[in-house]
PDB file of C-alpha atoms in Angstrom:
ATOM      1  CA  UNK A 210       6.678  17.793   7.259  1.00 53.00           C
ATOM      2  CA  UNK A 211       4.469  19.470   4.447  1.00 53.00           C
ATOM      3  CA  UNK A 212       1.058  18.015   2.898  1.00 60.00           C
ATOM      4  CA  UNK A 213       2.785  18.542  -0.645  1.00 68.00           C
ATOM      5  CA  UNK A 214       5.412  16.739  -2.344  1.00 72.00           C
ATOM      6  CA  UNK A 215       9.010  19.022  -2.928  1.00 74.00           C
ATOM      7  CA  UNK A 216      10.184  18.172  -6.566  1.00 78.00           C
ATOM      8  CA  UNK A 217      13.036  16.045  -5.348  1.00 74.00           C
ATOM      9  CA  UNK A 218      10.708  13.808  -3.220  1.00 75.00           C
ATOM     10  CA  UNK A 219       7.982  13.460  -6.058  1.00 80.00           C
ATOM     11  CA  UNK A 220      10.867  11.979  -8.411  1.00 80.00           C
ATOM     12  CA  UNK A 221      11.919   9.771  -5.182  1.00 77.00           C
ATOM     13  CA  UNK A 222       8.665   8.708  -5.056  1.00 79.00           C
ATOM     14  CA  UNK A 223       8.037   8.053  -8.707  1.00 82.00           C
ATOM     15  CA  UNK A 224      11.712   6.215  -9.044  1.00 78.00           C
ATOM     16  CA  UNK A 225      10.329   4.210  -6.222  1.00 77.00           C
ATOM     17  CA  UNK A 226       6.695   3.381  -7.100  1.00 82.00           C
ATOM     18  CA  UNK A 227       7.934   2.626 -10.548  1.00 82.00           C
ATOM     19  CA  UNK A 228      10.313  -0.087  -9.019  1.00 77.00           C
ATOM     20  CA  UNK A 229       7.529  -1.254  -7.269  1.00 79.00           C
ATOM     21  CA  UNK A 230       5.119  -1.597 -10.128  1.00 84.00           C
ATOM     22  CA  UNK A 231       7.841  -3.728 -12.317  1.00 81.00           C
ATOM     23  CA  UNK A 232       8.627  -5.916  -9.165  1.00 80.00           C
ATOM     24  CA  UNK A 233       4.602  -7.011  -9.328  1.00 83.00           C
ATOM     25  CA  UNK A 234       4.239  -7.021 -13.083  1.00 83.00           C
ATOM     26  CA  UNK A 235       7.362  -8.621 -14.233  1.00 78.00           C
ATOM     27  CA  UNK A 236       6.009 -12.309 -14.829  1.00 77.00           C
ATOM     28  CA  UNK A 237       3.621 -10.997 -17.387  1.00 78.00           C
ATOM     29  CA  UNK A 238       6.260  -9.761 -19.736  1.00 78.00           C
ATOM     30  CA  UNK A 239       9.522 -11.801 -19.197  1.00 71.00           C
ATOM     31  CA  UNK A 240       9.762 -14.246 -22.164  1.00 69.00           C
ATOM     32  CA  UNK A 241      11.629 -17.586 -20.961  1.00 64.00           C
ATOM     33  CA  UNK A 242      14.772 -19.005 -23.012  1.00 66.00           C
ATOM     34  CA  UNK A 243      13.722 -22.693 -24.814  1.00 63.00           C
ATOM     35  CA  UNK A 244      14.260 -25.197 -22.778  1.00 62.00           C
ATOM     36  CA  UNK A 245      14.228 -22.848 -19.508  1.00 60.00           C
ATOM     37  CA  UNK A 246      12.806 -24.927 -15.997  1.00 59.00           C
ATOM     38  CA  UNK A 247      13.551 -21.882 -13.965  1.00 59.00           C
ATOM     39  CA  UNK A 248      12.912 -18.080 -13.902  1.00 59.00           C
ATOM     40  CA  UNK A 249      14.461 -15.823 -11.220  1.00 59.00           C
ATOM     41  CA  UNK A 250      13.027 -13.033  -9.896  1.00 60.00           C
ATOM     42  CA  UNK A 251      14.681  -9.750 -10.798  1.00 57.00           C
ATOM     43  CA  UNK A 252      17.575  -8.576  -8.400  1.00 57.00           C
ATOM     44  CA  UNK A 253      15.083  -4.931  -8.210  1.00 57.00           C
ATOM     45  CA  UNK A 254      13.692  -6.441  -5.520  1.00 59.00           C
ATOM     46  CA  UNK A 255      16.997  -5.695  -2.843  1.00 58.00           C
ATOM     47  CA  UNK A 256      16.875  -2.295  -4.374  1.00 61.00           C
ATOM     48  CA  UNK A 257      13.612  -1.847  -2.899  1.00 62.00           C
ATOM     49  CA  UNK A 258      14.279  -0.909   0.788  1.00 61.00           C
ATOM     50  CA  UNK A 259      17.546   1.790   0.254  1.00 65.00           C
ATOM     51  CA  UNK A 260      15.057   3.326  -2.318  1.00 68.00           C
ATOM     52  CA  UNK A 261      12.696   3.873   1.076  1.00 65.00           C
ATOM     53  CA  UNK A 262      15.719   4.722   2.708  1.00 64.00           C
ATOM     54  CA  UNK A 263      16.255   7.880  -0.368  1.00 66.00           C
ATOM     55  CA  UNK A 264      12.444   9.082   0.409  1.00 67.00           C
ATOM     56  CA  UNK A 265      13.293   9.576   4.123  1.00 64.00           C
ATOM     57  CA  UNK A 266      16.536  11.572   3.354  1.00 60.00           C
ATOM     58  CA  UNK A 267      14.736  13.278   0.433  1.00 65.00           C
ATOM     59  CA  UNK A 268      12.112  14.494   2.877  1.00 62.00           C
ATOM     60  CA  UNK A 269      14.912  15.363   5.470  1.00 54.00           C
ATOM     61  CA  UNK A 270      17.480  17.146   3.450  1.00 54.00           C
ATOM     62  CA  UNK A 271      14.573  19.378   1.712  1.00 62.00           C
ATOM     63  CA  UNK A 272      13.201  20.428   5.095  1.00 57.00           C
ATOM     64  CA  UNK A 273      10.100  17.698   4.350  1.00 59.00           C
ATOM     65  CA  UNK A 274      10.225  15.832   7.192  1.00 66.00           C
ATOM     66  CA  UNK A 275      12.050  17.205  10.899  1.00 71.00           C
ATOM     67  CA  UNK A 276      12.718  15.453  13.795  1.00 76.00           C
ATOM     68  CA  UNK A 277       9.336  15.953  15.449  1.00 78.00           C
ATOM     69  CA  UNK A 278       7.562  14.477  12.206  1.00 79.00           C
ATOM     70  CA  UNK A 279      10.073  11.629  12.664  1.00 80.00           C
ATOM     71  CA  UNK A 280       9.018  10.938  15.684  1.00 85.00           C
ATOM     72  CA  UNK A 281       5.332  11.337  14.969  1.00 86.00           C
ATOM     73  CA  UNK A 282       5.844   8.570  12.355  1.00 86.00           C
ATOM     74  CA  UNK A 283       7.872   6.217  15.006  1.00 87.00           C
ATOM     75  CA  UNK A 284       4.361   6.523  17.196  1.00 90.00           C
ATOM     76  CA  UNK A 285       2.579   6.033  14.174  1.00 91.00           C
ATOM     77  CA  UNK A 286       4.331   2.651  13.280  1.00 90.00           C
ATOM     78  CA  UNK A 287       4.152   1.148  16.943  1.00 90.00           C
ATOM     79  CA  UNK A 288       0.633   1.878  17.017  1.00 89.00           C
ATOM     80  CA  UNK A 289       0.158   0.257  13.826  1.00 86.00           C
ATOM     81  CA  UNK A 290       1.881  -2.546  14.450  1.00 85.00           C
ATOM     82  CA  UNK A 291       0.082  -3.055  17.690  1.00 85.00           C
ATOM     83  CA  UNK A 292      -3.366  -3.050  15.681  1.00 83.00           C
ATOM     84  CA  UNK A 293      -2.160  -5.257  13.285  1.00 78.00           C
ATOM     85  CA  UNK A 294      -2.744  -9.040  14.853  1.00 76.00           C
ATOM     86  CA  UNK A 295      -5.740  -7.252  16.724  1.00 74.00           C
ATOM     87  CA  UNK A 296      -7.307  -8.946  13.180  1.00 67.00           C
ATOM     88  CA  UNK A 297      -4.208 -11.035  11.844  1.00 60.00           C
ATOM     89  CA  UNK A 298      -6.226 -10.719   8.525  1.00 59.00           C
ATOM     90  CA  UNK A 299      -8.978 -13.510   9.501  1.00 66.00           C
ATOM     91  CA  UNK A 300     -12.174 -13.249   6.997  1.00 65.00           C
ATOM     92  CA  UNK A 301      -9.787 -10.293   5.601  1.00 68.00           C
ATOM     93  CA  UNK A 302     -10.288  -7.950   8.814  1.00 78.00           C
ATOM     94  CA  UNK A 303      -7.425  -6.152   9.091  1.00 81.00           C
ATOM     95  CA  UNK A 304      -7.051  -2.775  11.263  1.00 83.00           C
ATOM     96  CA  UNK A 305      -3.499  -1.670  10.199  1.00 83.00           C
ATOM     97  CA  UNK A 306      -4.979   0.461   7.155  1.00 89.00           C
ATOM     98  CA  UNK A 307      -7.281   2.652   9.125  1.00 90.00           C
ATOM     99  CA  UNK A 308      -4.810   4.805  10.580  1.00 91.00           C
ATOM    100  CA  UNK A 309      -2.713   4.553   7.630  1.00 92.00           C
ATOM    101  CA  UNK A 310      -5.478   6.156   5.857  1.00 94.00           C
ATOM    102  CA  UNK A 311      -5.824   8.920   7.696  1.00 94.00           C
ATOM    103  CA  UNK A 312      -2.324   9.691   8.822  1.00 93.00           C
ATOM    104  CA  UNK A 313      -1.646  10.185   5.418  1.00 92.00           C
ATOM    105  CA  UNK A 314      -4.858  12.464   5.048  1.00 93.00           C
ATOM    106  CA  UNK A 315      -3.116  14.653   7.620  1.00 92.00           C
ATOM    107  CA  UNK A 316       0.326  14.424   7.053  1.00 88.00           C
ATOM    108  CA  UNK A 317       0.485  13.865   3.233  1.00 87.00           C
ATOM    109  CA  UNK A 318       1.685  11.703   0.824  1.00 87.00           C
ATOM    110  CA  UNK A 319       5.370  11.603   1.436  1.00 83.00           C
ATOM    111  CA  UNK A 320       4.923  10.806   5.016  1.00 86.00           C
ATOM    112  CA  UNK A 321       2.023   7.873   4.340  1.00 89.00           C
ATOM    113  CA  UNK A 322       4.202   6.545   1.800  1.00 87.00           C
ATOM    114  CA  UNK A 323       7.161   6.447   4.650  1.00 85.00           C
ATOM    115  CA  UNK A 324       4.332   5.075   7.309  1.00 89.00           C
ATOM    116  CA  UNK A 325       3.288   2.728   4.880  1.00 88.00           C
ATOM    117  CA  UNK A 326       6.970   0.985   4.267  1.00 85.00           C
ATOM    118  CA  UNK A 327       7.482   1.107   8.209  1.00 86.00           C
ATOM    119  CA  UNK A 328       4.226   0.218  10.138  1.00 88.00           C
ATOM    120  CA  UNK A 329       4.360  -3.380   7.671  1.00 86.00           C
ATOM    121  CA  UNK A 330       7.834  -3.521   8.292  1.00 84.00           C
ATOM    122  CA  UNK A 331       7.237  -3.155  12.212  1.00 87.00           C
ATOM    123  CA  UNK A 332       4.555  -5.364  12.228  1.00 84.00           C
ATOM    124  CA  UNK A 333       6.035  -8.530  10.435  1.00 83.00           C
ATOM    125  CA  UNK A 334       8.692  -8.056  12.918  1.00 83.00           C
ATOM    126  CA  UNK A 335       6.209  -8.307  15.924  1.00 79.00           C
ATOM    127  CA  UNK A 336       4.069 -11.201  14.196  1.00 75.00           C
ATOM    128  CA  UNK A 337       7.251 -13.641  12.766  1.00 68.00           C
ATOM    129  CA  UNK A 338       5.483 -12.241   9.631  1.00 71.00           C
ATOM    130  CA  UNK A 339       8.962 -11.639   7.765  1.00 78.00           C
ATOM    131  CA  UNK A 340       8.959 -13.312   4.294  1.00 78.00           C
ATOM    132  CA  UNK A 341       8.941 -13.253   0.438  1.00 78.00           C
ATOM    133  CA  UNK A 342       5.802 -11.309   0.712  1.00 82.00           C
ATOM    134  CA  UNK A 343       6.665  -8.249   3.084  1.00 83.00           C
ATOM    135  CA  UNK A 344       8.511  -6.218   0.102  1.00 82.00           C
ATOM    136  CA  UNK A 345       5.281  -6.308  -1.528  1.00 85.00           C
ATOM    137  CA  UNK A 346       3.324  -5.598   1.361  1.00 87.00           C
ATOM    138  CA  UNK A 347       5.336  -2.888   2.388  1.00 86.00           C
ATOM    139  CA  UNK A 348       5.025  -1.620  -1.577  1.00 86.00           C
ATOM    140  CA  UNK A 349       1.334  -2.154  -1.302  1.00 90.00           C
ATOM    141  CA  UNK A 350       0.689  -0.111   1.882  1.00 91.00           C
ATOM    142  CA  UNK A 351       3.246   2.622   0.678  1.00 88.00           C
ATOM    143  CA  UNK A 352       0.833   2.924  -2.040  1.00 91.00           C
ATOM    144  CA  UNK A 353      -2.302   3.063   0.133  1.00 94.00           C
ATOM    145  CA  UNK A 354      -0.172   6.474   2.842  1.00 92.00           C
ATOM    146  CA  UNK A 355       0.640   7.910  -0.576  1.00 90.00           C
ATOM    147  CA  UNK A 356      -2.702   8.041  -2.483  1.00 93.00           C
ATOM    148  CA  UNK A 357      -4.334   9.320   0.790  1.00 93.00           C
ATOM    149  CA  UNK A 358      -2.171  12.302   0.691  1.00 91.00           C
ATOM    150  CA  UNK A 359      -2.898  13.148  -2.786  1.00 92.00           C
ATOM    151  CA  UNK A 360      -6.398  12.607  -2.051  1.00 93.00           C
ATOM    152  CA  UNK A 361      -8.065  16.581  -2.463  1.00 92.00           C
ATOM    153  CA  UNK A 362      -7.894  18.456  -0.011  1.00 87.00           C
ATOM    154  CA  UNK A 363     -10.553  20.997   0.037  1.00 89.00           C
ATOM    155  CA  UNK A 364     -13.501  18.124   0.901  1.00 89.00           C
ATOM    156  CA  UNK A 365     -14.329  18.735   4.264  1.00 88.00           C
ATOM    157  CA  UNK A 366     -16.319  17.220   6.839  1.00 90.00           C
ATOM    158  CA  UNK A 367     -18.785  14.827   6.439  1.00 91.00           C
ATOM    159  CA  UNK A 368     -17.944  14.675   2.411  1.00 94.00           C
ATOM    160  CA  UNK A 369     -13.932  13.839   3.759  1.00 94.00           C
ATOM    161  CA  UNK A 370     -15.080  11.391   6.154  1.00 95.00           C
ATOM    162  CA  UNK A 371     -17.142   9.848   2.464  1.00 95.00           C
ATOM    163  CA  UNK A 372     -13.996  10.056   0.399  1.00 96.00           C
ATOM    164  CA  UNK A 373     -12.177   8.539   2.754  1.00 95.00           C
ATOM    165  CA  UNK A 374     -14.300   5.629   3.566  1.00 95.00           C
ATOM    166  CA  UNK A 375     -14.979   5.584  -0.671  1.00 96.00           C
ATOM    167  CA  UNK A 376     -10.738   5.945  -0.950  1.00 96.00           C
ATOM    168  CA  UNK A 377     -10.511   3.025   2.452  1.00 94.00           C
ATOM    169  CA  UNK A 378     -12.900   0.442   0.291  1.00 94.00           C
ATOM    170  CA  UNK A 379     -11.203   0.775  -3.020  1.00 95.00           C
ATOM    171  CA  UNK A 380      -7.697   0.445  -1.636  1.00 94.00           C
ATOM    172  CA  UNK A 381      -8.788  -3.119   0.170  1.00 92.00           C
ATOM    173  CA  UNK A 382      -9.854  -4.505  -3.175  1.00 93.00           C
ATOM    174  CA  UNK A 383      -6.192  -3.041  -4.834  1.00 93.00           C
ATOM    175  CA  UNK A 384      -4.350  -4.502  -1.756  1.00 92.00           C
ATOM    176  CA  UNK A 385      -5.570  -8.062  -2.581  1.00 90.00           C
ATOM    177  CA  UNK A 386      -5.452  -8.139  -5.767  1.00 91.00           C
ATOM    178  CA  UNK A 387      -2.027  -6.662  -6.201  1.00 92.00           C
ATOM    179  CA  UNK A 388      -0.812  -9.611  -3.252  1.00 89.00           C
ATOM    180  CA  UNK A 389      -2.314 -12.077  -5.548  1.00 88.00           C
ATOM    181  CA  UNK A 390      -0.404 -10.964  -8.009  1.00 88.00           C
ATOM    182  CA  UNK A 391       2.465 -11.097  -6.347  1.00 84.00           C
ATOM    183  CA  UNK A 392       1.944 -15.054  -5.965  1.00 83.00           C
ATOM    184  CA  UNK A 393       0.054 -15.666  -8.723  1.00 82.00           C
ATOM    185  CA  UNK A 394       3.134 -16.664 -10.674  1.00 79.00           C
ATOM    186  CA  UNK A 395       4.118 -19.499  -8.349  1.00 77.00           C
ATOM    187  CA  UNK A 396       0.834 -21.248  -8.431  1.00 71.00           C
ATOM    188  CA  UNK A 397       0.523 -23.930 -10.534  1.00 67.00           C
ATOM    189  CA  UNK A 398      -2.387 -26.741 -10.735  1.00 65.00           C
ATOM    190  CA  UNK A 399      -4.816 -23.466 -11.319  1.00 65.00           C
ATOM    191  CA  UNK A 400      -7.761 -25.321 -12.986  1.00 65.00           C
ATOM    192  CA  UNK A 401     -11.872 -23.781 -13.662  1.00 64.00           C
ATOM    193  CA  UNK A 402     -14.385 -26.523 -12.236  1.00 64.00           C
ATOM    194  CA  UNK A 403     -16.143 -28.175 -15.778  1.00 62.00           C
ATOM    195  CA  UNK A 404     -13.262 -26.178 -17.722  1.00 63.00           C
ATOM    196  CA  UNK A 405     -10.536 -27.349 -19.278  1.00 65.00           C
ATOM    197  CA  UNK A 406      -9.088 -23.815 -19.068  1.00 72.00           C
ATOM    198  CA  UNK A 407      -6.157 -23.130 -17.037  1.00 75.00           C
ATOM    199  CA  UNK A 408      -5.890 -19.943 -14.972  1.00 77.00           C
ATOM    200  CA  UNK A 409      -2.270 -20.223 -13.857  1.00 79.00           C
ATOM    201  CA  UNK A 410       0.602 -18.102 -15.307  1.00 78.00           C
ATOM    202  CA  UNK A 411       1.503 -19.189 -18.903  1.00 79.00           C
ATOM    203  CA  UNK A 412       5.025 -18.007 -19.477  1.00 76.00           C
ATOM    204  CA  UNK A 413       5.854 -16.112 -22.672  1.00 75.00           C
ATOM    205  CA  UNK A 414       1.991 -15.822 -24.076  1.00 79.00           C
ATOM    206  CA  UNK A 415       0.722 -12.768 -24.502  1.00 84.00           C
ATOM    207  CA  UNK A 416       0.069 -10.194 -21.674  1.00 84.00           C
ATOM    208  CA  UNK A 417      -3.468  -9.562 -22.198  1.00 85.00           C
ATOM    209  CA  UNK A 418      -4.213 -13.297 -21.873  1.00 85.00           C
ATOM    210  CA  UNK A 419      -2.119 -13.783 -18.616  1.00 85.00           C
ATOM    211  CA  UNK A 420      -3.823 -11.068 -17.363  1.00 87.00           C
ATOM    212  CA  UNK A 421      -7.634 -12.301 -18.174  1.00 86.00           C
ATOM    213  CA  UNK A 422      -6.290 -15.249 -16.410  1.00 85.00           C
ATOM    214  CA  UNK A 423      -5.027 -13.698 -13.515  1.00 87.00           C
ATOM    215  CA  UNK A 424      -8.318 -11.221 -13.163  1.00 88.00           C
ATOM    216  CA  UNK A 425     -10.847 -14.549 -13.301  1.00 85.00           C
ATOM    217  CA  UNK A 426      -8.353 -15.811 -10.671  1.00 85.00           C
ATOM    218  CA  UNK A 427      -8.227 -12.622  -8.398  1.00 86.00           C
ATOM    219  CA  UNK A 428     -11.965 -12.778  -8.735  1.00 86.00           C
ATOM    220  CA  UNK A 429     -12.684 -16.598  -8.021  1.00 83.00           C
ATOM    221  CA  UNK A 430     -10.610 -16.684  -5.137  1.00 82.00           C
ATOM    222  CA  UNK A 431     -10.583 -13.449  -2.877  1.00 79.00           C
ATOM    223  CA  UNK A 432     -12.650 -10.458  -4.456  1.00 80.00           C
ATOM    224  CA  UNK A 433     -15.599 -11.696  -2.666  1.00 79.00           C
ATOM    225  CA  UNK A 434     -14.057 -13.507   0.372  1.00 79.00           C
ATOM    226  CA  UNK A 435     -11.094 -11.850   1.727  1.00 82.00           C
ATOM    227  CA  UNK A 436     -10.817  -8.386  -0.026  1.00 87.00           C
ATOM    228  CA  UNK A 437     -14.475  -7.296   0.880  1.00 89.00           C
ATOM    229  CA  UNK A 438     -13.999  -8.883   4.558  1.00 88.00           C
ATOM    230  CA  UNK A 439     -10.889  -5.990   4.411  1.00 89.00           C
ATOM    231  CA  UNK A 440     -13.345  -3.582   2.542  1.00 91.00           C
ATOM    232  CA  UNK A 441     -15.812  -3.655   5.362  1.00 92.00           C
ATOM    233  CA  UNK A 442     -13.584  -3.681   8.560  1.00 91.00           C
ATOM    234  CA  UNK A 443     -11.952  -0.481   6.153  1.00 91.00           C
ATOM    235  CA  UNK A 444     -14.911   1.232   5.865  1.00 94.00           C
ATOM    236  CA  UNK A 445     -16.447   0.840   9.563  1.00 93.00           C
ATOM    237  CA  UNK A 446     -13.179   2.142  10.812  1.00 92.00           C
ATOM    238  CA  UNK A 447     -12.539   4.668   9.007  1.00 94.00           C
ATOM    239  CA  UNK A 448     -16.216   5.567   8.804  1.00 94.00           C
ATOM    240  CA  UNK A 449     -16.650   5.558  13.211  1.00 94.00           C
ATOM    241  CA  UNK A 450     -13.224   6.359  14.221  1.00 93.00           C
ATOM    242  CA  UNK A 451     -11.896   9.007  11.548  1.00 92.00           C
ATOM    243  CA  UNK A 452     -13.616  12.004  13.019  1.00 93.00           C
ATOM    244  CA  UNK A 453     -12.149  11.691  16.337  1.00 94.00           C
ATOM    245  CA  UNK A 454      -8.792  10.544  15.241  1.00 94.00           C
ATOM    246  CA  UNK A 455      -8.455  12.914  12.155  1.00 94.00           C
ATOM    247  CA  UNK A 456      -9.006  15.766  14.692  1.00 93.00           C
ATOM    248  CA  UNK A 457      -6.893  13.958  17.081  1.00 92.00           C
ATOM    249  CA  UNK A 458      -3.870  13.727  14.183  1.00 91.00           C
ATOM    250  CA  UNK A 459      -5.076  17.901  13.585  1.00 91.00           C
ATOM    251  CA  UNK A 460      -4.200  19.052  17.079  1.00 89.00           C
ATOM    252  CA  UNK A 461      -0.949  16.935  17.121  1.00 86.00           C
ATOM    253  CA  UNK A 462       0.542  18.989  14.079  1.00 83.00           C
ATOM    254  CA  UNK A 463      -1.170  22.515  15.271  1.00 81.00           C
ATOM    255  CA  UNK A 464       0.925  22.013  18.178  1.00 76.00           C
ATOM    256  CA  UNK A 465       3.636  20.314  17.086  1.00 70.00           C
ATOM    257  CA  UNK A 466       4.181  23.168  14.345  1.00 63.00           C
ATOM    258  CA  UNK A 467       5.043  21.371  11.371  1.00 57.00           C
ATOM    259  CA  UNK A 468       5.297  24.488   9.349  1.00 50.00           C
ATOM    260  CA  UNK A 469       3.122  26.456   7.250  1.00 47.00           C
ATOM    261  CA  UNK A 470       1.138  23.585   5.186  1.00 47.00           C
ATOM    262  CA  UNK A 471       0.496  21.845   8.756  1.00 41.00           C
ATOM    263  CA  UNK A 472      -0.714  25.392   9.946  1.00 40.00           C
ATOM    264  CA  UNK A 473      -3.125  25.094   6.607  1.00 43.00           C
ATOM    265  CA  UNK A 474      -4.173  21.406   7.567  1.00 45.00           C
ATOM    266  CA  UNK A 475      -4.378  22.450  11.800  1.00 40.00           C
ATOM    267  CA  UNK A 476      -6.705  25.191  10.396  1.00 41.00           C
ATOM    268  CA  UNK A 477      -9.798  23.044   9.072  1.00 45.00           C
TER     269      UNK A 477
END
């Protein structure tokens, strides 16, 4: 398990983040036929679990990502998916980003991408929370492991525990708006009180007024409910608990001996 990406796993990673980003954006630019009453969603969305599947066995095959970090990320995933209803995303408090967070801090951007996919994955299963939304859940949270690891890695103490509580609050605003986008498209009925101005999807106009639309939307309806609810339960985790479980995360991968970069991470 290293803190940086090999080549093979950064174009993994990039084939599979670039799936992800056309499986949220695709309403804005498909153009209907005339005469069209339905639009199907693109069949990229099946691809999107064997391209998870390729990051794992690009991490394996290139000596990324041995046995012991597999079974570092298994723990990882149970315990996330036990936090997860601890909140069941009520007022948007949510606990099953903290650790995400800062398990890919420590174990870098591959592996939080990986923990990312899995600990939703795990956790739908445990809550009956298995639906049209987990792929993008599961994309979203991917996301979240994966920018943590590319986070720099220099900052130290106090100024990590800031980045990371800065990095925890931005990522709970980008996690609801990109799940509103995800269902934004299937609303309909989307009207501004003392407007006559829709704010649903309009097929086939252009992208930059679909997207004002969906922005006013994002912001009307969760920005300041839901997503800052998430933002603060973020930030007081990540802001109490990352000391002790950063160094907790530390000492696991000193001793497990995850190779040299985990050497350079056990060292701080």
């Amino acid at each position: 398990m290293t803190s940086r990406l090999t080549p093979r796993s950064a174009f993994v990673l990039g084939v599979a983040s670039l799936a992800g980003l056309v499986m949220f954006l695709w309403p804005l630019f498909v153009q209907p036929e005339a005469g069209a009453t339905r639009v199907d969603q693109p069949f990229i969305f099946m691809a999107l679990l064997p391209i998870v599947v390729l990051v794992v066995v690009a991490e394996l095959t290139e000596g990324g990502m041995d046995a012991k970090a597999l079974a570092m990320l298994g723990v990882l995933t149970a315990v996330n998916a036990a936090l997860r209803p601890l909140g069941a995303g009520t007022a948007g408090i949510e606990t099953v980003f903290f650790v995400l967070v800062l398990a890919g801090r420590v174990f870098g951007p591959g592996f939080g991408y990986v923990l990312g996919c899995t600990s939703l994955f795990a956790s739908a299963l445990l809550t009956s929370g298995v639906g049209p939304w987990l792929p993008f859940q599961m994309m979203c949270a991917a996301w979240i492991g994966l920018g943590a690891g590319l986070l720099p890695r220099r900052v130290t103490g106090r100024a990590e525990i800031a980045m990371l509580v800065a990095y925890a609050v931005v990522v709970a605003y980008a996690f609801g708006m990109l799940m509103n986008l995800s269902s934004w498209p299937f609303q309909l009925g989307i009207a501004v009180p003392g407007s006559d101005r829709t704010l649903q999807l309009v097929p086939g106009d252009p992208v930059g007024e679909n997207l004002h639309r969906f922005l006013l939307y994002n912001l009307l309806t969760s920005t300041w409910g839901w997503d800052t609810g998430r933002a603060i339960t973020n930030a007081l985790l990540v802001g109490i608990l990352g000391p002790p479980v950063l160094t907790t995360l530390r000492r696991a991968a000193r001793r497990a001996r995850y190779g040299q970069p985990a050497v350079e991470v056990a060292g701080r």
